[in-house]
C-alpha positions in Angstrom: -3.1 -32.8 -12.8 0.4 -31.6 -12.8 2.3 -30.8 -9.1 2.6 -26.9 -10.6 -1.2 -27.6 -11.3 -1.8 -28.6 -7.2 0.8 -25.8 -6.4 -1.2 -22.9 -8.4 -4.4 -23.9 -7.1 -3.2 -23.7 -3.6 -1.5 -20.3 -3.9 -4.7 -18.9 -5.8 -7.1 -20.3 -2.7 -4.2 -18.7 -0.2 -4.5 -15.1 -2.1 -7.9 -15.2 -3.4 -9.5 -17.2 -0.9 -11.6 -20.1 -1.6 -14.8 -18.8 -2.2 -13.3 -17.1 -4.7 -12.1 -19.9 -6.5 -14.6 -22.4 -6.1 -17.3 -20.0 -8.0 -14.4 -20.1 -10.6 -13.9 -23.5 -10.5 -18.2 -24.1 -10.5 -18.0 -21.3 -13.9 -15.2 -23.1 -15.6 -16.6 -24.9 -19.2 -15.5 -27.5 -21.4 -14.7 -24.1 -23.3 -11.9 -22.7 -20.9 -10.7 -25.2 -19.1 -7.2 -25.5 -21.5 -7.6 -21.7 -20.4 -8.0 -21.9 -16.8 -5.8 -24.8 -16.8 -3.3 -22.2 -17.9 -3.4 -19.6 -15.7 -3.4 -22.0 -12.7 0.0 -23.6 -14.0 1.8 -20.3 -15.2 0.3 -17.0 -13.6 -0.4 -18.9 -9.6 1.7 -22.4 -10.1 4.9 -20.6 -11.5 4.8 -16.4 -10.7 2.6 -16.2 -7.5 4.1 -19.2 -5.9 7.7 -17.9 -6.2 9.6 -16.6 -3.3 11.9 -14.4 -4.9 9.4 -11.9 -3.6 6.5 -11.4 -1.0 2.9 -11.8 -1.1 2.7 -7.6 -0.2 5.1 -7.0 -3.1 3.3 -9.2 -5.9 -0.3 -7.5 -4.8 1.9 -4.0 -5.0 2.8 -4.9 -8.2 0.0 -6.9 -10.2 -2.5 -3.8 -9.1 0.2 -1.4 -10.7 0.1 -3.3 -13.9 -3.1 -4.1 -14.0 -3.7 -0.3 -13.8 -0.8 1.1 -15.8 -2.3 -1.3 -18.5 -6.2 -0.4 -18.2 -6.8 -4.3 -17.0 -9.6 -2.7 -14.9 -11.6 -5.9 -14.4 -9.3 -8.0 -12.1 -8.5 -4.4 -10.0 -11.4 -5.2 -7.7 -10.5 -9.0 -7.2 -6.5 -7.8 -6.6 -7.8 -5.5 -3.9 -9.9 -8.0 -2.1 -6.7 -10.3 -2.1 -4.6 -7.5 -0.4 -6.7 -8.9 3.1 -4.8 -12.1 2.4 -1.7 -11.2 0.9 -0.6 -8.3 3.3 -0.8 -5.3 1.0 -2.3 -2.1 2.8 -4.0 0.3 1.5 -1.4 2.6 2.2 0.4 0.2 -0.6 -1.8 0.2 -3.0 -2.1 4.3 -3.5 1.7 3.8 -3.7 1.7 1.7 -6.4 -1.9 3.7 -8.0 0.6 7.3 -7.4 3.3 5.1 -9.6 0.8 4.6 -11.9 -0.6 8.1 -12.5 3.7 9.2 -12.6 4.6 6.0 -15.2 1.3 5.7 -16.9 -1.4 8.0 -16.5 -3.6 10.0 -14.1 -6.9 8.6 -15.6 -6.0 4.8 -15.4 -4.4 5.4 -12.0 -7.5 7.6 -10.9 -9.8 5.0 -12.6 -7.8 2.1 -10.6 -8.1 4.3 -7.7 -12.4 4.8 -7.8 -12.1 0.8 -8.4 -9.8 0.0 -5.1 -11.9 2.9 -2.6 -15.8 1.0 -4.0 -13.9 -2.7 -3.5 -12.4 -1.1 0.0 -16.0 0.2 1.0 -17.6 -3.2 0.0 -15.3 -4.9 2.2 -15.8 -3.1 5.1 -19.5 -3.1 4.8 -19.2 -6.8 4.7 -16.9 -7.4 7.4 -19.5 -4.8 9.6 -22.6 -7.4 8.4 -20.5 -10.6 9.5 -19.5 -8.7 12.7 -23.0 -7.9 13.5 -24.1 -11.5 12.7 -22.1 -13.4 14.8 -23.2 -14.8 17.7 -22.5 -13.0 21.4 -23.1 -15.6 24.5 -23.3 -12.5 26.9 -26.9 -11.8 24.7 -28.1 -15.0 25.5 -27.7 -14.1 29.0 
């Protein structure tokens, strides 16, 4: 594979994490490999692993767009990255309020519903793993 090839896979595991990627990767067909070869090279090798901005910023602004353009699919998969990529969710009603001003209150009120379920589901997972691990002080 290319280096932009290694460098997109890296930045994808960094923001998406690597469960995330290696059910991807596990999905990925004869069909749309040439596709997912794609993305990896352009959208994580080329625009996510530049530095002209930050992590924060790029979730701030791939949410607006994916919003602003009714791309309401990849809204809950953006959110979950904002644990990795710094974005709060202070930032993200920001960019959502941008939306609704730029685009449209039903695709930024849509994107909105999309990013408070994805929030909740986090949490409630985080809460499960919490709960799971083990304490030495029970054992005691």
């Amino acid at each position: 594979m290319s280096d932009r090839y290694e460098r997109g896979m890296e930045v994808r595991r960094a923001v998406l994490g690597d469960a995330h990627v290696e059910r991807a990767e596990a999905a990925k067909t004869v069909m749309d490999e040439p596709f997912q070869t794609l993305i990896t090279e352009s959208a994580w090798g080329t625009v996510w692993a530049s530095d002209g901005i930050s992590q924060r910023e790029r979730s701030m602004l791939t949410l607006a767009l994916l919003a602003a353009l009714g791309n309401f699919d990849e809204i809950p998969m953006h959110i979950r990255a904002t644990a990795r990529t710094g974005a709060s969710k202070q930032d993200v009603l920001e960019a959502f309020q941008h939306v609704a001003i730029y685009a449209g209150v039903p695709r930024a009120n849509h994107a909105l519903k999309l990013a408070k379920q994805t929030y909740m589901e986090m949490e409630e997972t985080q809460q499960s793993n919490t709960s799971q691990r083990f304490d030495p002080e029970d054992a005691k």
